[in-house]
PDB file of C-alpha atoms and ligand atoms in Angstrom:
ATOM      1  CA  MET E  74     -14.331 -15.065  16.260  1.00 41.00           C
ATOM      2  CA  SER E  75     -15.065 -15.492  20.362  1.00 38.00           C
ATOM      3  CA  SER E  76     -11.318 -15.055  20.967  1.00 46.00           C
ATOM      4  CA  MET E  77     -10.119 -13.083  23.418  1.00 52.00           C
ATOM      5  CA  ASN E  78      -8.357 -11.241  21.222  1.00 57.00           C
ATOM      6  CA  ASP E  79      -8.669 -10.685  17.139  1.00 73.00           C
ATOM      7  CA  GLY E  80      -6.145  -8.297  16.493  1.00 84.00           C
ATOM      8  CA  PRO E  81      -3.788  -8.689  13.093  1.00 94.00           C
ATOM      9  CA  THR E  82      -1.481 -11.515  13.641  1.00 96.00           C
ATOM     10  CA  ILE E  83       2.046 -11.073  13.560  1.00 98.00           C
ATOM     11  CA  LEU E  84       5.267 -13.443  12.944  1.00 98.00           C
ATOM     12  CA  ILE E  85       8.096 -12.926  14.793  1.00 98.00           C
ATOM     13  CA  VAL E  86      11.617 -14.258  13.843  1.00 98.00           C
ATOM     14  CA  GLU E  87      14.438 -13.332  15.806  1.00 97.00           C
ATOM     15  CA  ASP E  88      16.833 -15.469  18.003  1.00 96.00           C
ATOM     16  CA  GLU E  89      17.197 -12.722  20.732  1.00 95.00           C
ATOM     17  CA  PRO E  90      15.156 -13.827  23.826  1.00 96.00           C
ATOM     18  CA  GLU E  91      15.371 -10.088  25.229  1.00 95.00           C
ATOM     19  CA  ILE E  92      14.571  -8.914  21.815  1.00 95.00           C
ATOM     20  CA  ARG E  93      11.366 -11.500  21.475  1.00 96.00           C
ATOM     21  CA  ARG E  94      10.510 -10.969  25.040  1.00 96.00           C
ATOM     22  CA  PHE E  95      10.430  -7.061  24.349  1.00 95.00           C
ATOM     23  CA  LEU E  96       8.171  -7.408  21.256  1.00 96.00           C
ATOM     24  CA  ARG E  97       5.856 -10.029  22.826  1.00 96.00           C
ATOM     25  CA  ILE E  98       4.900  -7.544  26.043  1.00 95.00           C
ATOM     26  CA  SER E  99       4.600  -4.702  23.427  1.00 95.00           C
ATOM     27  CA  LEU E 100       2.656  -6.109  20.495  1.00 96.00           C
ATOM     28  CA  VAL E 101       0.542  -8.194  22.677  1.00 95.00           C
ATOM     29  CA  ASN E 102      -0.310  -4.902  24.442  1.00 95.00           C
ATOM     30  CA  HIS E 103      -1.310  -3.241  21.134  1.00 94.00           C
ATOM     31  CA  GLY E 104      -3.675  -5.321  20.517  1.00 94.00           C
ATOM     32  CA  TYR E 105      -1.751  -8.182  17.858  1.00 96.00           C
ATOM     33  CA  GLN E 106      -1.583 -11.789  17.710  1.00 96.00           C
ATOM     34  CA  LEU E 107       1.592 -13.053  17.781  1.00 97.00           C
ATOM     35  CA  PHE E 108       3.574 -15.938  16.565  1.00 97.00           C
ATOM     36  CA  GLU E 109       7.327 -16.417  17.421  1.00 97.00           C
ATOM     37  CA  THR E 110      10.517 -18.609  16.444  1.00 97.00           C
ATOM     38  CA  PRO E 111      14.228 -17.606  16.970  1.00 97.00           C
ATOM     39  CA  LYS E 112      15.066 -20.215  13.694  1.00 96.00           C
ATOM     40  CA  GLY E 113      14.422 -18.892   9.654  1.00 96.00           C
ATOM     41  CA  GLU E 114      13.434 -22.596   8.826  1.00 94.00           C
ATOM     42  CA  GLU E 115      10.891 -22.576  11.392  1.00 96.00           C
ATOM     43  CA  GLY E 116       9.444 -19.367  10.454  1.00 96.00           C
ATOM     44  CA  LEU E 117       8.936 -19.960   6.465  1.00 94.00           C
ATOM     45  CA  THR E 118       6.755 -22.863   7.795  1.00 94.00           C
ATOM     46  CA  LEU E 119       4.671 -20.706   9.786  1.00 96.00           C
ATOM     47  CA  LEU E 120       4.621 -17.865   7.795  1.00 94.00           C
ATOM     48  CA  ALA E 121       2.796 -20.937   5.430  1.00 91.00           C
ATOM     49  CA  GLU E 122       1.104 -23.036   7.857  1.00 93.00           C
ATOM     50  CA  LYS E 123      -0.626 -19.442  10.527  1.00 94.00           C
ATOM     51  CA  LYS E 124      -0.634 -16.827   7.338  1.00 94.00           C
ATOM     52  CA  PRO E 125       0.352 -13.848   9.454  1.00 96.00           C
ATOM     53  CA  ASP E 126      -0.686 -10.233   8.350  1.00 96.00           C
ATOM     54  CA  LEU E 127       2.922  -9.319   8.994  1.00 97.00           C
ATOM     55  CA  VAL E 128       6.591 -10.458   9.546  1.00 98.00           C
ATOM     56  CA  ILE E 129       9.077  -8.718  11.987  1.00 98.00           C
ATOM     57  CA  LEU E 130      12.274 -10.817  10.961  1.00 97.00           C
ATOM     58  CA  ASP E 131      15.395 -10.273  12.441  1.00 96.00           C
ATOM     59  CA  LEU E 132      18.676  -9.827   9.648  1.00 93.00           C
ATOM     60  CA  GLY E 133      20.996 -12.094  12.063  1.00 91.00           C
ATOM     61  CA  LEU E 134      19.283 -15.474  12.666  1.00 93.00           C
ATOM     62  CA  PRO E 135      21.859 -18.931  13.406  1.00 92.00           C
ATOM     63  CA  ASP E 136      20.240 -20.719  10.605  1.00 94.00           C
ATOM     64  CA  LEU E 137      19.009 -18.450   7.931  1.00 91.00           C
ATOM     65  CA  ASP E 138      19.904 -15.101   6.957  1.00 88.00           C
ATOM     66  CA  GLY E 139      17.364 -12.910   6.610  1.00 91.00           C
ATOM     67  CA  VAL E 140      17.695 -12.209   3.159  1.00 92.00           C
ATOM     68  CA  THR E 141      17.453 -15.601   2.286  1.00 93.00           C
ATOM     69  CA  PHE E 142      13.920 -15.478   4.291  1.00 95.00           C
ATOM     70  CA  THR E 143      12.817 -12.891   2.271  1.00 94.00           C
ATOM     71  CA  GLN E 144      13.631 -14.107  -1.087  1.00 92.00           C
ATOM     72  CA  ARG E 145      11.804 -17.015  -0.100  1.00 91.00           C
ATOM     73  CA  ALA E 146       9.083 -15.500   1.358  1.00 92.00           C
ATOM     74  CA  ARG E 147       8.661 -13.345  -1.734  1.00 88.00           C
ATOM     75  CA  GLU E 148       8.190 -16.839  -3.842  1.00 87.00           C
ATOM     76  CA  TRP E 149       5.030 -17.245  -2.744  1.00 86.00           C
ATOM     77  CA  THR E 150       3.812 -14.346  -0.514  1.00 89.00           C
ATOM     78  CA  GLN E 151       3.298 -10.368  -0.214  1.00 87.00           C
ATOM     79  CA  VAL E 152       2.931 -10.342   3.384  1.00 93.00           C
ATOM     80  CA  PRO E 153       4.404  -7.172   4.800  1.00 95.00           C
ATOM     81  CA  ILE E 154       8.033  -7.520   5.916  1.00 96.00           C
ATOM     82  CA  ILE E 155       9.380  -5.327   8.627  1.00 97.00           C
ATOM     83  CA  VAL E 156      13.342  -6.324   9.154  1.00 95.00           C
ATOM     84  CA  LEU E 157      14.918  -5.641  12.268  1.00 95.00           C
ATOM     85  CA  SER E 158      18.856  -5.277  11.670  1.00 89.00           C
ATOM     86  CA  ALA E 159      21.970  -4.027  14.046  1.00 86.00           C
ATOM     87  CA  ARG E 160      24.107  -1.499  13.188  1.00 76.00           C
ATOM     88  CA  SER E 161      26.921  -3.764  11.379  1.00 78.00           C
ATOM     89  CA  MET E 162      24.303  -5.136   8.603  1.00 79.00           C
ATOM     90  CA  GLU E 163      23.610  -2.194   6.497  1.00 81.00           C
ATOM     91  CA  LYS E 164      24.546  -4.548   3.193  1.00 85.00           C
ATOM     92  CA  ASP E 165      21.989  -7.065   4.475  1.00 87.00           C
ATOM     93  CA  LYS E 166      19.812  -4.505   5.158  1.00 89.00           C
ATOM     94  CA  ILE E 167      19.526  -3.095   1.681  1.00 90.00           C
ATOM     95  CA  GLU E 168      19.572  -6.333   0.387  1.00 91.00           C
ATOM     96  CA  ALA E 169      16.621  -7.371   2.185  1.00 92.00           C
ATOM     97  CA  LEU E 170      14.739  -4.520   1.000  1.00 92.00           C
ATOM     98  CA  GLU E 171      16.235  -5.375  -2.097  1.00 88.00           C
ATOM     99  CA  ALA E 172      14.925  -9.260  -2.170  1.00 90.00           C
ATOM    100  CA  GLY E 173      10.947  -6.888  -1.320  1.00 89.00           C
ATOM    101  CA  ALA E 174      10.797  -6.394   2.315  1.00 94.00           C
ATOM    102  CA  ASP E 175       8.789  -3.499   3.244  1.00 92.00           C
ATOM    103  CA  ASP E 176      10.863  -1.624   5.518  1.00 93.00           C
ATOM    104  CA  TYR E 177      13.349  -1.843   8.713  1.00 93.00           C
ATOM    105  CA  VAL E 178      14.046  -0.535  11.851  1.00 93.00           C
ATOM    106  CA  THR E 179      17.522  -0.537  13.572  1.00 91.00           C
ATOM    107  CA  LYS E 180      18.117  -1.441  16.728  1.00 91.00           C
ATOM    108  CA  PRO E 181      17.999  -0.562  19.452  1.00 91.00           C
ATOM    109  CA  PHE E 182      14.710   0.718  18.527  1.00 93.00           C
ATOM    110  CA  GLY E 183      11.635   2.272  20.141  1.00 93.00           C
ATOM    111  CA  ILE E 184       8.293   0.565  20.322  1.00 94.00           C
ATOM    112  CA  LEU E 185       6.782   3.828  18.990  1.00 94.00           C
ATOM    113  CA  GLU E 186       8.930   3.419  15.903  1.00 93.00           C
ATOM    114  CA  LEU E 187       8.332  -0.231  15.027  1.00 95.00           C
ATOM    115  CA  LEU E 188       4.615   0.646  16.096  1.00 95.00           C
ATOM    116  CA  ALA E 189       4.578   3.590  13.478  1.00 93.00           C
ATOM    117  CA  ARG E 190       6.434   1.042  11.023  1.00 94.00           C
ATOM    118  CA  ILE E 191       3.557  -1.485  11.244  1.00 95.00           C
ATOM    119  CA  LYS E 192       1.491   0.958  10.698  1.00 92.00           C
ATOM    120  CA  VAL E 193       2.277   2.059   7.277  1.00 90.00           C
ATOM    121  CA  ALA E 194       2.957  -1.396   6.373  1.00 91.00           C
ATOM    122  CA  PHE E 195      -0.573  -2.491   6.976  1.00 89.00           C
ATOM    123  CA  ARG E 196      -1.535   0.826   4.856  1.00 84.00           C
ATOM    124  CA  HIS E 197       0.573   0.113   1.770  1.00 79.00           C
ATOM    125  CA  ARG E 198      -0.981  -2.991   1.985  1.00 76.00           C
ATOM    126  CA  GLU E 199      -4.562  -2.310   1.669  1.00 73.00           C
ATOM    127  CA  LYS E 200      -3.792   0.903  -0.659  1.00 66.00           C
ATOM    128  CA  ASN E 201      -2.186  -1.903  -3.181  1.00 60.00           C
ATOM    129  CA  THR E 202      -5.246  -4.044  -3.336  1.00 54.00           C
ATOM    130  CA  ALA E 203      -7.648  -0.558  -3.547  1.00 49.00           C
ATOM    131  CA  THR E 204      -7.788   1.853  -6.055  1.00 53.00           C
ATOM    132  CA  GLU E 205      -4.875   4.223  -6.329  1.00 60.00           C
ATOM    133  CA  GLU E 206      -5.364   8.176  -4.903  1.00 69.00           C
ATOM    134  CA  PRO E 207      -3.842  10.001  -7.721  1.00 80.00           C
ATOM    135  CA  VAL E 208      -3.299  13.019  -5.407  1.00 88.00           C
ATOM    136  CA  PHE E 209      -0.734  12.797  -2.900  1.00 90.00           C
ATOM    137  CA  VAL E 210      -0.647  15.329   0.105  1.00 92.00           C
ATOM    138  CA  SER E 211       1.877  15.406   2.737  1.00 94.00           C
ATOM    139  CA  GLY E 212       1.424  18.786   5.044  1.00 95.00           C
ATOM    140  CA  GLU E 213       1.252  21.732   2.326  1.00 95.00           C
ATOM    141  CA  LEU E 214       2.730  19.272  -0.145  1.00 96.00           C
ATOM    142  CA  GLN E 215       0.165  18.390  -2.678  1.00 95.00           C
ATOM    143  CA  VAL E 216       1.584  16.090  -5.906  1.00 94.00           C
ATOM    144  CA  ASP E 217      -1.340  14.741  -8.236  1.00 91.00           C
ATOM    145  CA  LEU E 218       0.128  11.886 -10.332  1.00 84.00           C
ATOM    146  CA  ALA E 219      -2.512  11.650 -13.142  1.00 78.00           C
ATOM    147  CA  LYS E 220      -2.205  15.406 -13.724  1.00 83.00           C
ATOM    148  CA  ARG E 221       1.847  15.210 -13.151  1.00 86.00           C
ATOM    149  CA  THR E 222       1.636  18.511 -11.125  1.00 93.00           C
ATOM    150  CA  VAL E 223       3.133  19.747  -8.173  1.00 96.00           C
ATOM    151  CA  HIS E 224       2.095  21.977  -5.284  1.00 96.00           C
ATOM    152  CA  LEU E 225       3.124  23.973  -2.455  1.00 96.00           C
ATOM    153  CA  LYS E 226       1.175  25.751  -0.023  1.00 95.00           C
ATOM    154  CA  GLY E 227      -1.296  26.188  -2.834  1.00 94.00           C
ATOM    155  CA  GLU E 228       1.157  27.287  -5.919  1.00 96.00           C
ATOM    156  CA  GLU E 229       2.599  25.187  -8.503  1.00 97.00           C
ATOM    157  CA  VAL E 230       6.141  24.088  -8.528  1.00 97.00           C
ATOM    158  CA  HIS E 231       8.256  23.120 -11.775  1.00 96.00           C
ATOM    159  CA  LEU E 232      10.380  20.378 -11.862  1.00 96.00           C
ATOM    160  CA  THR E 233      12.076  18.868 -14.378  1.00 95.00           C
ATOM    161  CA  PRO E 234      10.878  15.195 -15.770  1.00 92.00           C
ATOM    162  CA  ILE E 235      13.634  13.666 -14.041  1.00 93.00           C
ATOM    163  CA  GLU E 236      12.971  15.244 -10.626  1.00 95.00           C
ATOM    164  CA  HIS E 237       8.640  13.998 -11.849  1.00 93.00           C
ATOM    165  CA  GLN E 238       9.964  10.398 -11.850  1.00 92.00           C
ATOM    166  CA  ILE E 239      12.074  10.922  -8.555  1.00 95.00           C
ATOM    167  CA  LEU E 240       9.440  12.296  -6.482  1.00 95.00           C
ATOM    168  CA  ASN E 241       6.913  10.015  -8.405  1.00 92.00           C
ATOM    169  CA  MET E 242       8.608   7.297  -7.097  1.00 91.00           C
ATOM    170  CA  LEU E 243       8.754   8.109  -3.941  1.00 94.00           C
ATOM    171  CA  VAL E 244       5.241   9.803  -3.526  1.00 92.00           C
ATOM    172  CA  LYS E 245       4.561   5.956  -4.338  1.00 86.00           C
ATOM    173  CA  ASN E 246       6.645   4.483  -1.260  1.00 87.00           C
ATOM    174  CA  ALA E 247       5.403   7.494   1.128  1.00 88.00           C
ATOM    175  CA  ASP E 248       6.355   6.543   4.551  1.00 89.00           C
ATOM    176  CA  ARG E 249       8.811   3.358   2.978  1.00 89.00           C
ATOM    177  CA  VAL E 250      12.507   4.269   2.149  1.00 91.00           C
ATOM    178  CA  VAL E 251      12.597   3.352  -1.053  1.00 92.00           C
ATOM    179  CA  THR E 252      16.597   2.459  -1.615  1.00 92.00           C
ATOM    180  CA  GLN E 253      19.044   4.479  -4.182  1.00 91.00           C
ATOM    181  CA  GLN E 254      19.461   1.114  -5.817  1.00 88.00           C
ATOM    182  CA  VAL E 255      16.008   1.292  -6.682  1.00 88.00           C
ATOM    183  CA  LEU E 256      15.897   4.722  -7.427  1.00 91.00           C
ATOM    184  CA  LEU E 257      18.562   4.220  -9.772  1.00 91.00           C
ATOM    185  CA  ARG E 258      17.609   1.592 -11.876  1.00 87.00           C
ATOM    186  CA  GLU E 259      13.942   2.698 -12.601  1.00 86.00           C
ATOM    187  CA  ILE E 260      14.901   6.283 -13.587  1.00 87.00           C
ATOM    188  CA  TRP E 261      18.678   5.696 -15.051  1.00 86.00           C
ATOM    189  CA  GLY E 262      18.251   1.953 -15.904  1.00 83.00           C
ATOM    190  CA  PRO E 263      20.640  -1.076 -14.846  1.00 79.00           C
ATOM    191  CA  GLY E 264      23.939   0.098 -15.256  1.00 79.00           C
ATOM    192  CA  HIS E 265      23.516   3.125 -13.391  1.00 77.00           C
ATOM    193  CA  ALA E 266      23.102   1.327  -9.729  1.00 71.00           C
ATOM    194  CA  LYS E 267      26.055   2.990  -8.446  1.00 73.00           C
ATOM    195  CA  GLN E 268      25.874   6.520  -9.033  1.00 79.00           C
ATOM    196  CA  GLY E 269      24.510   7.431  -5.961  1.00 81.00           C
ATOM    197  CA  HIS E 270      25.777  10.922  -6.709  1.00 86.00           C
ATOM    198  CA  TYR E 271      23.196  11.417  -9.145  1.00 86.00           C
ATOM    199  CA  LEU E 272      20.612  11.018  -6.662  1.00 92.00           C
ATOM    200  CA  ARG E 273      21.987  13.505  -3.935  1.00 93.00           C
ATOM    201  CA  VAL E 274      22.300  16.017  -7.195  1.00 94.00           C
ATOM    202  CA  TYR E 275      18.255  15.388  -8.324  1.00 95.00           C
ATOM    203  CA  LEU E 276      17.364  15.210  -4.255  1.00 96.00           C
ATOM    204  CA  GLY E 277      19.211  18.604  -3.700  1.00 97.00           C
ATOM    205  CA  GLN E 278      17.522  20.468  -6.288  1.00 97.00           C
ATOM    206  CA  LEU E 279      14.034  18.767  -4.938  1.00 97.00           C
ATOM    207  CA  ARG E 280      15.145  20.129  -1.522  1.00 98.00           C
ATOM    208  CA  GLN E 281      15.382  23.488  -2.866  1.00 97.00           C
ATOM    209  CA  LYS E 282      12.075  23.535  -4.597  1.00 97.00           C
ATOM    210  CA  LEU E 283      10.280  21.580  -1.909  1.00 97.00           C
ATOM    211  CA  GLU E 284      11.839  22.304   1.667  1.00 97.00           C
ATOM    212  CA  GLU E 285      11.241  25.446   3.587  1.00 94.00           C
ATOM    213  CA  GLN E 286      14.472  24.526   5.165  1.00 95.00           C
ATOM    214  CA  PRO E 287      16.549  22.292   2.781  1.00 96.00           C
ATOM    215  CA  ALA E 288      19.061  21.333   5.026  1.00 95.00           C
ATOM    216  CA  ARG E 289      16.310  20.659   7.556  1.00 96.00           C
ATOM    217  CA  PRO E 290      14.020  18.616   5.179  1.00 97.00           C
ATOM    218  CA  LYS E 291      10.152  17.783   6.427  1.00 96.00           C
ATOM    219  CA  TYR E 292       9.167  15.700   3.379  1.00 97.00           C
ATOM    220  CA  LEU E 293      12.370  14.635   1.737  1.00 97.00           C
ATOM    221  CA  ILE E 294      14.662  12.303   4.103  1.00 96.00           C
ATOM    222  CA  THR E 295      17.545  10.774   3.661  1.00 95.00           C
ATOM    223  CA  GLU E 296      18.502   7.167   4.901  1.00 92.00           C
ATOM    224  CA  PRO E 297      21.789   7.536   5.563  1.00 89.00           C
ATOM    225  CA  GLY E 298      23.327   4.608   3.245  1.00 86.00           C
ATOM    226  CA  VAL E 299      20.099   3.433   2.354  1.00 90.00           C
ATOM    227  CA  GLY E 300      18.075   5.535   0.296  1.00 93.00           C
ATOM    228  CA  TYR E 301      15.286   8.151   0.553  1.00 96.00           C
ATOM    229  CA  ARG E 302      11.902   8.562   2.595  1.00 95.00           C
ATOM    230  CA  LEU E 303       8.738  10.597   1.532  1.00 95.00           C
ATOM    231  CA  ARG E 304       7.917  11.440   5.212  1.00 94.00           C
ATOM    232  CA  VAL E 305       4.120  11.869   5.430  1.00 91.00           C
ATOM    233  CA  VAL E 306       3.061  14.847   7.326  1.00 90.00           C
ATOM    234  CA  GLU E 307      -0.552  15.102   8.879  1.00 84.00           C
ATOM    235  CA  ASN E 308      -2.329  18.449   8.796  1.00 75.00           C
ATOM    236  CA  ASP E 309      -2.949  18.853  12.384  1.00 60.00           C
ATOM    237  CA  LYS E 310      -2.446  22.673  12.132  1.00 55.00           C
ATOM    238  CA  LYS E 311      -6.215  24.147  10.730  1.00 47.00           C
ATOM    239  CA  SER E 312      -5.705  27.912  11.672  1.00 38.00           C
TER     240      SER E 312
HETATM  241 CA1   CA B 120      19.975 -11.873  15.854  1.00 53.63          CA
END
């Protein structure tokens, strides 16, 4: 352990040299150790050999698409995968999430956004290996998964069974996007994967109950074309 840099290791699989350079400079500055490659196949080899703590994966690679990369990686590893996607690759982004990617960042992205996503991916991974906390807190919202109760500013909020199920899935994936398909499949069953309007209705109801300004939600965030994210708001105002 005498190396100059013992930070977590990240594998970057990205064919655009400019983006690799940007990632290299920013991530090394933040204490991460990097492995990088422009090719998907080589990325899978590095993943097996170097066993990085996290993968940043471009979806548009010359030799192998990011969805296939994710499927092949998930055959044997649960390493967090954050996908970099161009706006033109919405469909691939959703497929990559379905294949087991943890999160995504849309190009062009800022380094602060990516660093936040990396932290969430690490935190979520730690949580999965430790005992789960039954009480989730974000700002003034408190969800007790064990007791199936929800409180806002200390007041109990009554939810319907389906509202509970949706909120619980978002809580279990707090700060990460949950795709519409996953929510529909888990709650209504495999035959309902295309009925996104169900979700819009229920999310609308949940926002009416849980958001101060339902039209400008603080917790229940829509990720356009992809799904929903329950934002974790820090409790920093102590007076
Ligand atoms: Ca590319």
